[in-house]
Structure formats: structure tokens, C-alpha cells
Amino acid sequence: MWLKPEEVLLKSALKLWVLERSNRYFVLQRRRGYGEDGGGLAGLLMGTLDAVLDSTSKVAPFRILHQTPDSQVYWSIACGASREEITGHWDWLEHNVMKTLSVFDSNEDVTSFVQGKIRGLIAEEGKGSFIQEEDPEKFREAILKFEKCFGLAEQEKLVTYYSCSYWRGRVPCQGWLYLSTNFLSFYSFLLGAEIKLVISWDEISKLEKTSNVILTESIHVCSRGEDHYFSMFLHINETFLLMEQLANYAVRRLFDKETFESDLVLRDPLQITKRGLENRAHSEQFSAFFRLPKEETLQEVHECFLWVPFSHFNTLGKMCISENYICFASQDGSLCSIIIPVREVIAVEKADPANKGVSISIRGKRAFRFTEVKDFEHLVAKLRIRSGTTSSPHHTASTEVATTSDSDNLVDYYEGQLMAGQKGSSKTVSTEALMTVFHPQDADNLDSKMLKEKMKEQSWNILFVERGRGVSMFRTKKTRDLVLRGIPETLRGELWLLFSGAVNDMATNPGYYTELVEKSLGTCTLATDEIERDLRRSLPEHPAFQSDTGISALRRVLTAYAYRNPKIGYCQAMNILTSVLLLYAKEEEAFWLLVAVCERMLPDYFNRRIIGALVDQAVFEELIRDHLSQLTDHMTDMTFFSSISLSWFLTLFISVLPIESAVSVVDCFFYDGIKAVLQLGLAVLDYNMDKLLTCKDDAEAVTVLSRFFDSVTNKDSPLPQAVQQASNLNDTKSYHPKVDITDLIRESNEKYGDIRYEDVESMRCRNRLYVIQTLEVTTKQNVLRVVSQDVKFSPSDLEELYELFKKEHFLSCYWSANSPVLRHHDPSLPYLDQYRIDCQQFRVLYHLLSPWAHCANRDSLALWTFRLLDENADCLINFKEFACALDIMYNGSFTDKLKLLFKLHIPPAFTEVESLSPSKGDDLSKEELIHFSQLNVSSPVDSQEADALKRSPEKAGKGKIDIQAYLKQWQDELLKKEENIKDLPRMNQFQFIQFSKTLYNLFHGDPEEESLYWAIATVTSLLLKMEEVGRRLQSPTSPAKSPASAAESSTDSQNTLKKDSAPQQTERRNVQSIRRDDHEWSFAFEQILASLLNEPALVRFFEKPLDIKAKVENAKTSQLKARARV
């Protein structure tokens, strides 16, 4: 065990301990009297003393000391009761610490680091023990330290913490890494130096385990272009997996709203715990491996043996149990696996109690026997309750696989299950696969290809007899070998349904598809318009899709899926994939296959940003670098591989290969998942390596690959020539040696079969962060390019403002389970409208960035500015509107700034603001701010619909695209012109009083404050007198105030403005009395501008150059604290 470092004077201890190992910094010693040699008289004496002492006083026989070179003082850091235990500690030190210590310049730094590291390890071990014992005391202590160190909002949930080292350059700093729902935080305080680091998960673009000469194993985090390294974890794999989960959770929550909203588990960030994340990771791995519905959660895992009847031996593996499935996988993952749906179970019995056996019987007179099951009696009782069975079934089930006749019964039952959902269905739904309708097999015409096809069928029938047929068949290496050789045409639909897991969805949702078809018929949406446009482009060369039968079936499946999942709706490439599914599967089966592909096997592929496909392309590039380094050295730009491979992933090679070859790829995909597509892609590039290395540009490389795909054939395909698209039709155009798809698939497995599913998933997680951040960079660049044309900020300042704006958007999502802003983030919107903020968020940024934020009435100014910018009255503004307002404040001319202030004090921006809490003065609560920002605004639903129509005519509801709306929007942008100051409405006297008060507040604290006050008083008096004279000239007969009363009114107004310290009640009475006296007083902007231009002090104040850099730097450090206070 690790010990709290304590000094040991080695000189006096030499006779009691024997040296075992040593290096420059550590010594491993054995106590005399233990080990091979007795140690003579001294050893005998020490052994006797240790034997007679009680257990609490005994000294461990082994210890490790940290030595300071050239010193007699050593530090005890570890002890052990056995040689194995102490050797483990020694190996850890040599592997993780020794290389690190070489970077320190002084012995004191080395000792300080070692002591801090050991204390951290002790705390880490203590943390592990209390988590197991569920003692929250230490965790509560860690939470208090976390809150004190970082000052985040109270709602920020700490998930866990670890002791580790953070590298600043070449020097490690020992401290604590805190992982919370939204942030990765690190704190260290050693030798008077404090290090504090806070990184939000959504800013991380790279998260990986790495190693080099100094860092044997560390975690690399890249955020906003900065690299951070953390090392010396006690359990680095556990730490990394948890960090990976939290980062991907944040990315999905903030960037991938469509996927996240369907995930009920993660919708509330306050409910996330370390144990919950670990359980979730195991459940996801479980459901993905066995192709189960995503809703299944792993509940129990038992290590046991499964009797394999056709091989006559027990295989060791793990039984995994969820609510609706009992699954087993042997230890190597591919040797043997089974899936037993609970709905199929008819009996659960204790078998061979001496061997702790459990027998599970299912329909079809089959049984599975598990032995050496821990707590097997409890498991049997639990499974009986879950399956609703008794201990004594009325029939006898055998652990041997069913005979041929039983197999036929099983097939009948299987077909019955598949047809269950068709009972009472609409006659419009096709109940036959299109291939059986348009290409029925002729039993009498057995040519060589048909004979090979029959041999394939016979091989599968033999497999079914040996290993069972249906959901619960044994899946072994032989099953995979048969899939690689190509599935027979007659069995393809059945086996696709089985291997994809779609059979389970279909069995648990009878009648669902028919109901969807009836509901979706006649609907008119953007998705249905796109579907109609693409129907005739889906395998147009195949006879099935040259007839109304195939086209109608394709329309029904795609429309039903768009109705089921409107967040995906319809995406190009779905039509090509569904066409192939309909060739070999019945219509309802094809629908459930499409569900399995879109929602489980290829997640996030079929949405507007095709994030899933981009992620797998990044994985593909990584595999190319690992396996085809010669090719990557030749290609200067890796984006070439992304451009050519996109269609490979989206259509599973269907769009580039002849149909008879492509279906063999689909066979492998449904069995092995995306791994099969990645392997085949590598094999294609490897096959064409020599030609690609001679290519001079991308176009030539594309031509090489296109010719190769045209030459791929399937020599065993029984399809007629009218259906096949093989290259023999183009023999006259070019010569290219024929390549059989079966050989290509076999070669891909031989060369790249060692790529593991777990490695692919890890690469997916890692590259997902990179892909999302790359898309965000593209969004930022487009927004900045548009906004930079309208503002005078430097590119770097504008980029910093964008980051602050986007951060404010996200900060509102961090600590709210149902954030309204999160609902407004829609990646499908134009770039400018993807991130928008509400009035509350705008106020925070206004306080941090505005040069006018020092005003006493800054909340009112922020409110009026927001209302002015919110032209479409949806209570949200985008970055362009935000940046343009700030640009006027910082870079505008005297006239521009004055015009902005003028517009803030007239409708629609201006509204009377009165805090409900007099003790707060001019400050407004969040509720008051939101209330005032929504005044005189139409209902949210109407405004949102109107805004959606204005911004994006295609989102105008369920109607067709409104071309007229597009043209009008374009015309409005072209005709947009500079606002004329003469067009501004006049300002009434009450608004003018508020305007003058704002000016007084702006001048507070300025070096020329006194002269500015006199200037504004002069201007105010002059304007009031001018207005009085003007009214008399216009209406000489109308009753008006005398010059004396006008002057008195002017004086009263000035007094009202100057009395900033007077009670607000008095001020409001003065304003109200002015309004009651005269409602007709008003001022034009030209009058105010002309009057203010006569005062040099005012002109100097507004034309004084302002730099936003200092404000931006302060905002970057203060934004998080400001939001935490809110």
C-alpha cells in the first residue's frame, strides 16, 4: 500500500533492512528475517520480535523509499506484505514516475513532486474504497473544494475527481482533476504556486490517450488550439472513458440537438453520475454488439459456460441479461453467441445443481444449458418471473438443436411471426419481396450459376439444422464464413432481418407499419416532395423500379419512415438503400431494416449535416494512415479520401458497384456493421495502390477507382443480364481485369480482419469531437465573413466577440434541464441564425462589453438595445445584430452613436421601465427583464412561425416550398438602403427626459464630467425654448404657455435630470407632471443633433477613440462568473 511520505534516517536503519532493488530516486528493501536467507543472528532476532508483536505493531516486510541524492534522509512511500504487492508498486513507479523526474532541475523539486504524487495516490485509493462503500463524506468534501476553487454555478454537478499531474511545458504539476457535467477542471497548489484550469467540454476538439519519451501514458486534451496533457493516473483507462463519455454527451447536447432530444436519459444534466455513465456505456456496448433495440439496458452479467451441442463442448463466456433479452457471447466475441428473446422463452429450470446449471427452453423444442452460473437459483427465479413461465413445461425440450422436421416447424413459426403485423393490414402494402415478383427462380432451368446458388442454400440449410434457425440460432465462425461467401437470393431478406436486429423491432411492434402507412398517406411536406423527386432515380435500370409496383412500395416505405422520424425525415441516399432492401425483403421488413440502419447501425448518417458519415470518414482516414502509410505519404491532401468515400458510406457501395456485387457488401454490413465497409474500403485502395501512386491529381485517381468499380463482378450471381450492371456491358470502351466481389471481400477480411469493433467505436468517439468542431469552425468562418462586411472591428476582435456570443448561448444550456435557448439551436438554419441569444443573455454580454455599461440605468439600456435589435419580435437576436450594435458604440461616428441613443429612447425600442423592487434601484430582475422585452410583441407561436417563414421559406409548415417568399426576401435584401435621419420619428418630451438622463449617466466618471453636465444642461434648455417658440409660430391662436412658464418648465426638467441622488418617487412625480402638462411637445433628431454639435465637449466625448480589446479580455475571464451569479 502507498504510505504518507515520512522521513527515514537510513543510517540507523541499515542493519534492519536488506537492499533488493535501487535506482537514482527509489530504493526497494526487505526486512531482515524474511525471504531466502535468514539474515544471521540479526535476522533471527527481528523475525522473533515481529512474530511476538500483535498485528497492529507488526512492520511490513517490504518497503519502498524515495531517496534524495547525496543525502542521508529518505522518505518512506510504500510498503507491502508480499513480494508481489511491493513489486507492483515498484513497477508502477518505474513505468510512470522515473522518466518524469528527469525534467526537474533541483532535488527539492523532485522530492516535492514525489510527495505530492504519493499523497494523490493515497487519496485516489481512499476515494475508490468509499465509492464502493457508498460513503458520501469524502465526496461531499471534494464538492466543497471544487465549488470553492472554481466558483461555478451551484447547479454544476461534479461527477468524479482524480489525482494526476498536469504538464506546463516540461514540468509536471501534481493536483486534482475534477470532471463535472460541463467542465474539465484542474487545480494545483504546490510551493506557493497556484494553477487553475477550466475547459468546457464543448470546446474540446481532440481527446486521446498518448505517450512519448517523457510521458509514458497520458491523456491529451486539445481545446481552442491549445494542448493540455494529464498523466500519472492510478486508473487511466477508467478516467479516459469517463472523460470521453462526458465530452460526447456535451457535444450531443449542444451541437446535435436532434439526437439528444430523443435521449431521455441524458436530457437532465443534473442526474448524471459516474455510476450512471458507466452503466450507460455498458448498456450501449451490449445493445450494439447484439443488435438490440436502443432502449434495452444491461441489468446483469454472469460469467458461465454454454453447452454447444453441435461441437459437444462447453464454451466459457458471459451471459448478459436485459429486460427483454438473454444473450451470451464467448470470450473471444466471435466464436459463439446467441440471443434469446424473453418472448420466446417457455420454461426456465435448474439443471444439474451440482454444476450450478440453468436450462432455458424456447419455442421450437429447443433448450440452452448454462453451467457454473453464480447464484443460479436466484437467477432461475428471476427469469421465471420475467418470462411468466413455470418450472414444469408441458412439453419436453432438448439441448440438442432441432431435427430437420423441427426446423421446418421453426421456419413456419418464424414466417408467422413476420406476418403477424400484416393481419388486417391495408391491401396497399406489398407482402412479397420485389425480387420474387420480377425475377422468380426457374426450378427447371438449373445452369451453373443456379447450381452454385442451390449449393449455397444447402450449406445454409445444413447450418440451420446444426445451429438452429431464427433469432436464437447459434452464431459462430462458420456463420460468418457463409456470409462472406454471399447469402443466397432466397434467404437474403430473412437473414438481413435477423442479423440487423430488425426482426426484434418487427416482432414487438405488430401492425405498426400498416398504421404508419395509413397515417402518412396524403401528407404533403418538404420530405414527401423530395421523396417524389427521387423515386424515379432509385435503381432506374432494375425492372422492379420501372413499374408502379416497385415505385409505390418505395414511396410508402420512405414516407412512413419520414412520418415516424420527422427529425430525419428524408435524406438523399435513403432511396437507393431502401430500393435494394425492397428487392429482397417484404415491404414491412424493408421498413424495419431501414429503421435499424438509420437509427442503430449508421447513427446520425441521415440528417442535414450527415455527422455520422463524416465521423466514419475520419475513422477511415485514420485507418488509411495506419494500414496504407505508403498511400498517405504520396497524397498531400487527405480530403481526397473523404470526397470519394462519402458515397461508399452513405449507400454501402450500392451507388458505385453493380447491384449484383453491391448486395454481397450489404450482406457483410448487416453481419459485421460498419467494420465491413471500412475493411472493404481499405481493400479497394490497397488493390489499386500502384495506380494511385502514379496519379498526378485527384481527377486521375477518381478515374482509376471508377474504372475499378465498373470491373467488379459477381460471377456466381443468378440475376439475369437485364438486371445486372456488370462491366461486361462496357467491354468495348476500356479494358480492365475483372475482380470478383467475393474474392475482394475475402481479401479485405484476411488483411484487415484484425480491426476490432471496440477499436472502431473508440475511433468514432474520438473523431466525433473533431468533426463537430470542424463544422463549428466552418460555421464561424461563414458568419464572420458575412458580418465583417458591415462592421469595422478587426478580424481577431470580431472572432473573439463571436466566441463570447456563442459561449453565452451555451452557458444558458449548461444548468437548465429545459433550456429555451437550447430549443432555438437548429443546425439546419442559415449560419447566422444557428446561435441566437435572448434578452437575459444579451444583458450579461452588454454589461461585459458595452462602453456604456457603467451607466446607472445600464439594465434599461440593455433592454432597449435588445428591443431595437429584435426587429422580427421573436425575442432573440443573432450575432450580426449584436456585432453591429457594438460596432456603433465603439467605431461609430458622432452622428451614428447619437442616432443609436435616439432610437433607444423611442418606440419600438423604448418602453417605460420601473423595477418592482425599489431597493434594487435601476437594476432589473430576470423576470422583469424578460417581461419588458416581450411587451408589444405578438404571441410567441405566431412570431416564431412568421420568423421561420421569413428566414427559411421551406420551413413554413407542411406546405410546399414558397418560392415567392424566397424572391421577396431576396428583393428586400437588395433594396435595403441606408436609413435617412429624416425618416426617424419625433421624440416626445418624456422620452427626451429619459434621453437626457441617459446622457448624464454616460458622462459620470469622465475627466470632463463637469463641462459635459453644463453642455447637456445648455442643450436641454435651448431645445425646450426652441420648441416653445416653434409651437407659438405654428399655432398663434392656440392656448400656450407663457415664456415664463416655458422657462420654468425647462428649469424643472433640468432639476429633475440633475437630481440623480433624489428619491425615485419624486423623480417619477416630476416626469408625470410634465406629461400631464403637455402631450404635444416633441423633438426631431435633426434638432437634437444640431444642438449637441454646438458643444465641443460633447463632440469630443462621442468621438473619443475606444478599444474593445481590454473589454474582451476581461469578458473572457469574467463571463463564467457573471453567468454563475445569474
Coordinates of N, CA and C in Angstrom, one line a residue, residues 978-1102:
E978 N -29.5 52.8 -46.8 CA -29.1 53.5 -45.6 C -30.3 54.2 -45.0
E979 N -30.4 54.2 -43.8 CA -31.6 54.8 -43.1 C -31.3 56.4 -43.1
N980 N -32.4 57.1 -43.5 CA -32.3 58.5 -43.5 C -32.7 59.1 -42.2
I981 N -31.9 60.0 -41.7 CA -32.3 60.6 -40.3 C -33.6 61.3 -40.4
K982 N -34.0 61.8 -41.6 CA -35.3 62.5 -41.6 C -36.5 61.5 -41.5
D983 N -36.2 60.2 -41.7 CA -37.3 59.2 -41.5 C -37.5 58.8 -40.1
L984 N -36.6 59.3 -39.2 CA -36.8 58.9 -37.7 C -38.0 59.6 -37.2
P985 N -38.8 59.0 -36.4 CA -40.0 59.6 -35.7 C -39.5 60.6 -34.7
R986 N -40.4 61.5 -34.3 CA -40.0 62.6 -33.3 C -40.1 62.0 -31.9
M987 N -39.4 62.6 -31.0 CA -39.3 62.2 -29.6 C -40.1 63.1 -28.8
N988 N -41.0 62.5 -28.0 CA -41.8 63.4 -27.1 C -41.0 63.8 -25.9
Q989 N -41.7 64.6 -25.1 CA -40.9 65.2 -24.0 C -40.5 64.2 -22.9
F990 N -41.4 63.3 -22.6 CA -41.0 62.3 -21.6 C -39.8 61.4 -22.1
Q991 N -39.9 61.0 -23.4 CA -38.7 60.3 -23.9 C -37.5 61.1 -23.9
F992 N -37.6 62.4 -24.2 CA -36.5 63.3 -24.2 C -35.9 63.4 -22.8
I993 N -36.7 63.4 -21.8 CA -36.2 63.5 -20.4 C -35.4 62.2 -20.1
Q994 N -35.9 61.1 -20.5 CA -35.1 59.8 -20.4 C -33.8 59.8 -21.2
F995 N -33.9 60.4 -22.4 CA -32.7 60.5 -23.2 C -31.6 61.4 -22.6
S996 N -32.1 62.5 -22.0 CA -31.1 63.4 -21.3 C -30.5 62.7 -20.1
K997 N -31.4 62.0 -19.4 CA -30.9 61.3 -18.2 C -29.8 60.3 -18.5
T998 N -30.0 59.6 -19.6 CA -29.0 58.6 -20.1 C -27.7 59.3 -20.4
L999 N -27.8 60.4 -21.0 CA -26.5 61.2 -21.3 C -25.8 61.6 -20.0
Y1000 N -26.6 62.0 -19.1 CA -26.0 62.4 -17.8 C -25.2 61.1 -17.2
N1001 N -25.9 60.0 -17.3 CA -25.3 58.8 -16.7 C -24.0 58.4 -17.5
L1002 N -24.1 58.6 -18.8 CA -22.9 58.3 -19.6 C -21.7 59.1 -19.2
F1003 N -21.9 60.3 -18.8 CA -20.8 61.2 -18.5 C -20.2 61.0 -17.1
H1004 N -20.9 60.2 -16.3 CA -20.4 60.0 -15.0 C -19.0 59.3 -14.9
G1005 N -18.1 60.0 -14.2 CA -16.7 59.4 -14.1 C -15.8 59.9 -15.2
D1006 N -16.3 60.6 -16.2 CA -15.4 61.1 -17.3 C -14.6 62.3 -16.8
P1007 N -13.3 62.5 -17.2 CA -12.5 63.6 -16.8 C -13.2 65.0 -17.0
E1008 N -13.9 65.1 -18.1 CA -14.6 66.3 -18.4 C -16.1 66.3 -17.9
E1009 N -16.3 65.6 -16.8 CA -17.7 65.4 -16.4 C -18.4 66.7 -16.1
E1010 N -17.8 67.7 -15.5 CA -18.5 68.9 -15.2 C -18.9 69.7 -16.4
S1011 N -17.9 69.8 -17.3 CA -18.2 70.6 -18.6 C -19.3 69.8 -19.4
L1012 N -19.3 68.5 -19.3 CA -20.3 67.8 -20.1 C -21.7 68.0 -19.5
Y1013 N -21.7 68.0 -18.1 CA -23.0 68.3 -17.5 C -23.6 69.7 -17.9
W1014 N -22.7 70.7 -17.9 CA -23.1 72.0 -18.3 C -23.6 72.0 -19.7
A1015 N -22.8 71.3 -20.6 CA -23.2 71.3 -22.0 C -24.6 70.7 -22.2
I1016 N -24.8 69.6 -21.5 CA -26.1 68.9 -21.7 C -27.3 69.8 -21.1
A1017 N -26.9 70.5 -20.0 CA -28.0 71.4 -19.5 C -28.3 72.5 -20.4
T1018 N -27.2 73.1 -21.1 CA -27.4 74.1 -22.0 C -28.3 73.7 -23.2
V1019 N -27.9 72.5 -23.7 CA -28.6 72.0 -24.9 C -30.1 71.7 -24.5
T1020 N -30.3 71.1 -23.4 CA -31.7 70.8 -22.9 C -32.5 72.1 -22.9
S1021 N -32.0 73.1 -22.2 CA -32.7 74.4 -22.1 C -33.0 75.0 -23.4
L1022 N -32.0 75.0 -24.3 CA -32.1 75.6 -25.6 C -33.2 74.8 -26.4
L1023 N -33.2 73.5 -26.4 CA -34.2 72.8 -27.2 C -35.6 73.0 -26.7
L1024 N -35.8 73.1 -25.4 CA -37.1 73.4 -24.8 C -37.6 74.8 -25.2
K1025 N -36.7 75.7 -25.2 CA -37.1 77.1 -25.6 C -37.4 77.1 -27.1
M1026 N -36.6 76.4 -27.9 CA -36.8 76.4 -29.4 C -38.2 75.7 -29.7
E1027 N -38.5 74.7 -29.0 CA -39.8 74.0 -29.2 C -41.0 74.9 -28.8
E1028 N -40.8 75.7 -27.8 CA -41.9 76.6 -27.3 C -42.1 77.7 -28.4
V1029 N -41.0 78.2 -28.9 CA -41.1 79.3 -29.9 C -41.8 78.7 -31.2
G1030 N -41.4 77.5 -31.5 CA -41.9 76.9 -32.7 C -43.4 76.6 -32.6
R1031 N -43.8 76.2 -31.4 CA -45.3 76.0 -31.2 C -46.1 77.2 -31.4
R1032 N -45.5 78.3 -30.8 CA -46.2 79.6 -30.9 C -46.3 80.1 -32.4
L1033 N -45.3 79.9 -33.1 CA -45.3 80.4 -34.5 C -46.3 79.5 -35.3
Q1034 N -46.4 78.2 -35.0 CA -47.3 77.4 -35.8 C -48.7 77.6 -35.4
S1035 N -49.0 77.8 -34.1 CA -50.4 78.0 -33.6 C -50.5 79.3 -32.8
P1036 N -50.5 80.4 -33.4 CA -50.5 81.7 -32.7 C -51.8 81.9 -31.9
T1037 N -52.9 81.2 -32.3 CA -54.2 81.4 -31.6 C -54.5 80.4 -30.5
S1038 N -53.7 79.4 -30.6 CA -53.9 78.3 -29.6 C -53.4 78.7 -28.2
P1039 N -54.1 78.2 -27.2 CA -53.6 78.5 -25.8 C -52.2 77.8 -25.6
A1040 N -51.3 78.6 -25.1 CA -50.0 78.0 -24.9 C -49.4 78.6 -23.6
K1041 N -48.3 78.0 -23.2 CA -47.7 78.5 -22.0 C -47.0 79.9 -22.3
S1042 N -46.9 80.7 -21.3 CA -46.2 81.9 -21.5 C -44.7 81.6 -21.5
P1043 N -43.9 82.6 -21.9 CA -42.4 82.4 -21.9 C -42.0 82.0 -20.5
A1044 N -42.6 82.6 -19.5 CA -42.2 82.4 -18.2 C -42.4 80.9 -17.8
S1045 N -43.6 80.5 -18.1 CA -43.9 79.1 -17.8 C -43.1 78.1 -18.5
A1046 N -42.7 78.5 -19.8 CA -41.8 77.6 -20.6 C -40.4 77.5 -19.9
A1047 N -40.0 78.7 -19.5 CA -38.6 78.7 -18.9 C -38.7 77.9 -17.6
E1048 N -39.8 78.1 -16.9 CA -40.0 77.3 -15.6 C -40.0 75.8 -15.8
S1049 N -40.7 75.5 -16.9 CA -40.8 74.0 -17.3 C -39.4 73.5 -17.6
S1050 N -38.6 74.4 -18.3 CA -37.3 74.0 -18.7 C -36.4 73.8 -17.5
T1051 N -36.5 74.7 -16.5 CA -35.7 74.6 -15.3 C -36.1 73.4 -14.5
D1052 N -37.4 73.1 -14.4 CA -37.9 72.0 -13.7 C -37.3 70.7 -14.3
S1053 N -37.3 70.7 -15.6 CA -36.8 69.5 -16.3 C -35.3 69.3 -16.0
Q1054 N -34.5 70.4 -16.0 CA -33.1 70.2 -15.7 C -32.9 69.8 -14.3
N1055 N -33.7 70.3 -13.4 CA -33.5 69.9 -12.0 C -33.9 68.4 -11.8
T1056 N -34.9 68.0 -12.6 CA -35.2 66.6 -12.5 C -34.1 65.7 -13.0
L1057 N -33.4 66.1 -14.0 CA -32.3 65.3 -14.6 C -31.1 65.3 -13.6
K1058 N -30.8 66.5 -13.0 CA -29.6 66.5 -12.2 C -29.8 65.8 -10.9
K1059 N -31.0 65.6 -10.4 CA -31.2 65.0 -9.1 C -31.1 63.5 -9.2
D1060 N -29.9 63.0 -9.5 CA -29.7 61.6 -9.6 C -29.8 60.9 -8.3
S1061 N -29.5 61.6 -7.3 CA -29.5 61.0 -5.9 C -30.8 61.2 -5.2
A1062 N -31.7 61.9 -5.8 CA -33.0 62.2 -5.2 C -33.8 60.9 -5.3
P1063 N -34.8 60.8 -4.3 CA -35.6 59.6 -4.3 C -36.4 59.4 -5.7
Q1064 N -36.6 58.1 -6.1 CA -37.2 57.9 -7.4 C -38.7 58.3 -7.4
Q1065 N -39.3 58.3 -6.2 CA -40.7 58.7 -6.2 C -40.9 60.1 -6.6
T1066 N -40.0 61.0 -6.1 CA -40.1 62.4 -6.5 C -39.8 62.6 -8.0
E1067 N -38.8 61.8 -8.5 CA -38.5 61.9 -9.9 C -39.6 61.5 -10.8
R1068 N -40.3 60.4 -10.4 CA -41.4 60.0 -11.2 C -42.6 61.0 -11.2
R1069 N -42.8 61.6 -10.0 CA -43.9 62.6 -9.9 C -43.6 63.8 -10.9
N1070 N -42.3 64.2 -10.9 CA -41.9 65.3 -11.8 C -42.2 65.0 -13.3
V1071 N -41.7 63.8 -13.7 CA -41.9 63.3 -15.0 C -43.4 63.2 -15.4
Q1072 N -44.2 62.7 -14.4 CA -45.6 62.5 -14.7 C -46.3 63.9 -14.8
S1073 N -45.9 64.9 -14.0 CA -46.4 66.2 -14.1 C -46.1 66.9 -15.4
I1074 N -44.9 66.6 -15.9 CA -44.6 67.2 -17.2 C -45.5 66.6 -18.3
R1075 N -45.7 65.3 -18.2 CA -46.5 64.6 -19.2 C -48.0 65.1 -19.1
R1076 N -48.4 65.4 -17.9 CA -49.8 65.9 -17.8 C -49.9 67.3 -18.3
D1077 N -48.8 68.1 -18.1 CA -48.9 69.5 -18.6 C -49.1 69.6 -20.1
D1078 N -48.3 68.8 -20.8 CA -48.4 68.9 -22.3 C -48.0 67.6 -22.9
H1079 N -48.9 67.2 -23.8 CA -48.6 65.9 -24.5 C -48.1 66.2 -25.9
E1080 N -48.0 67.4 -26.4 CA -47.7 67.7 -27.7 C -46.2 68.1 -28.0
W1081 N -45.5 68.2 -26.9 CA -44.1 68.6 -27.1 C -43.3 67.4 -27.7
S1082 N -42.5 67.7 -28.8 CA -41.7 66.7 -29.4 C -40.5 67.3 -30.1
F1083 N -39.5 66.4 -30.3 CA -38.2 66.9 -30.9 C -37.8 66.0 -32.0
A1084 N -37.4 66.6 -33.1 CA -36.8 65.8 -34.2 C -35.3 65.5 -34.0
F1085 N -34.9 64.5 -34.6 CA -33.5 64.1 -34.4 C -32.5 65.2 -34.9
E1086 N -32.9 65.9 -36.0 CA -32.0 66.9 -36.6 C -31.8 68.0 -35.5
Q1087 N -32.9 68.4 -34.8 CA -32.8 69.4 -33.8 C -31.8 69.0 -32.7
I1088 N -31.9 67.8 -32.2 CA -31.0 67.4 -31.1 C -29.6 67.3 -31.6
L1089 N -29.4 66.8 -32.8 CA -28.1 66.7 -33.4 C -27.4 68.0 -33.6
A1090 N -28.2 69.0 -34.1 CA -27.6 70.3 -34.4 C -27.2 71.0 -33.1
S1091 N -28.1 70.8 -32.0 CA -27.8 71.5 -30.7 C -26.6 70.8 -30.1
L1092 N -26.4 69.5 -30.1 CA -25.3 68.9 -29.5 C -24.0 69.1 -30.2
L1093 N -24.1 69.3 -31.6 CA -22.9 69.6 -32.3 C -22.2 71.0 -31.9
N1094 N -23.0 71.8 -31.3 CA -22.5 73.2 -30.9 C -21.7 73.1 -29.6
E1095 N -21.7 71.9 -29.0 CA -21.0 71.8 -27.7 C -19.7 70.9 -27.9
P1096 N -18.5 71.5 -28.0 CA -17.3 70.8 -28.3 C -17.0 69.6 -27.3
A1097 N -17.4 69.8 -26.0 CA -17.2 68.8 -25.0 C -17.9 67.5 -25.4
L1098 N -19.2 67.7 -25.8 CA -20.0 66.5 -26.2 C -19.4 65.8 -27.4
V1099 N -19.0 66.6 -28.4 CA -18.4 66.1 -29.6 C -17.2 65.3 -29.3
R1100 N -16.3 65.8 -28.4 CA -15.1 65.1 -28.0 C -15.4 63.8 -27.3
F1101 N -16.4 63.8 -26.5 CA -16.8 62.6 -25.7 C -17.2 61.5 -26.7
F1102 N -18.0 61.8 -27.6 CA -18.5 60.7 -28.5 C -17.5 60.4 -29.6

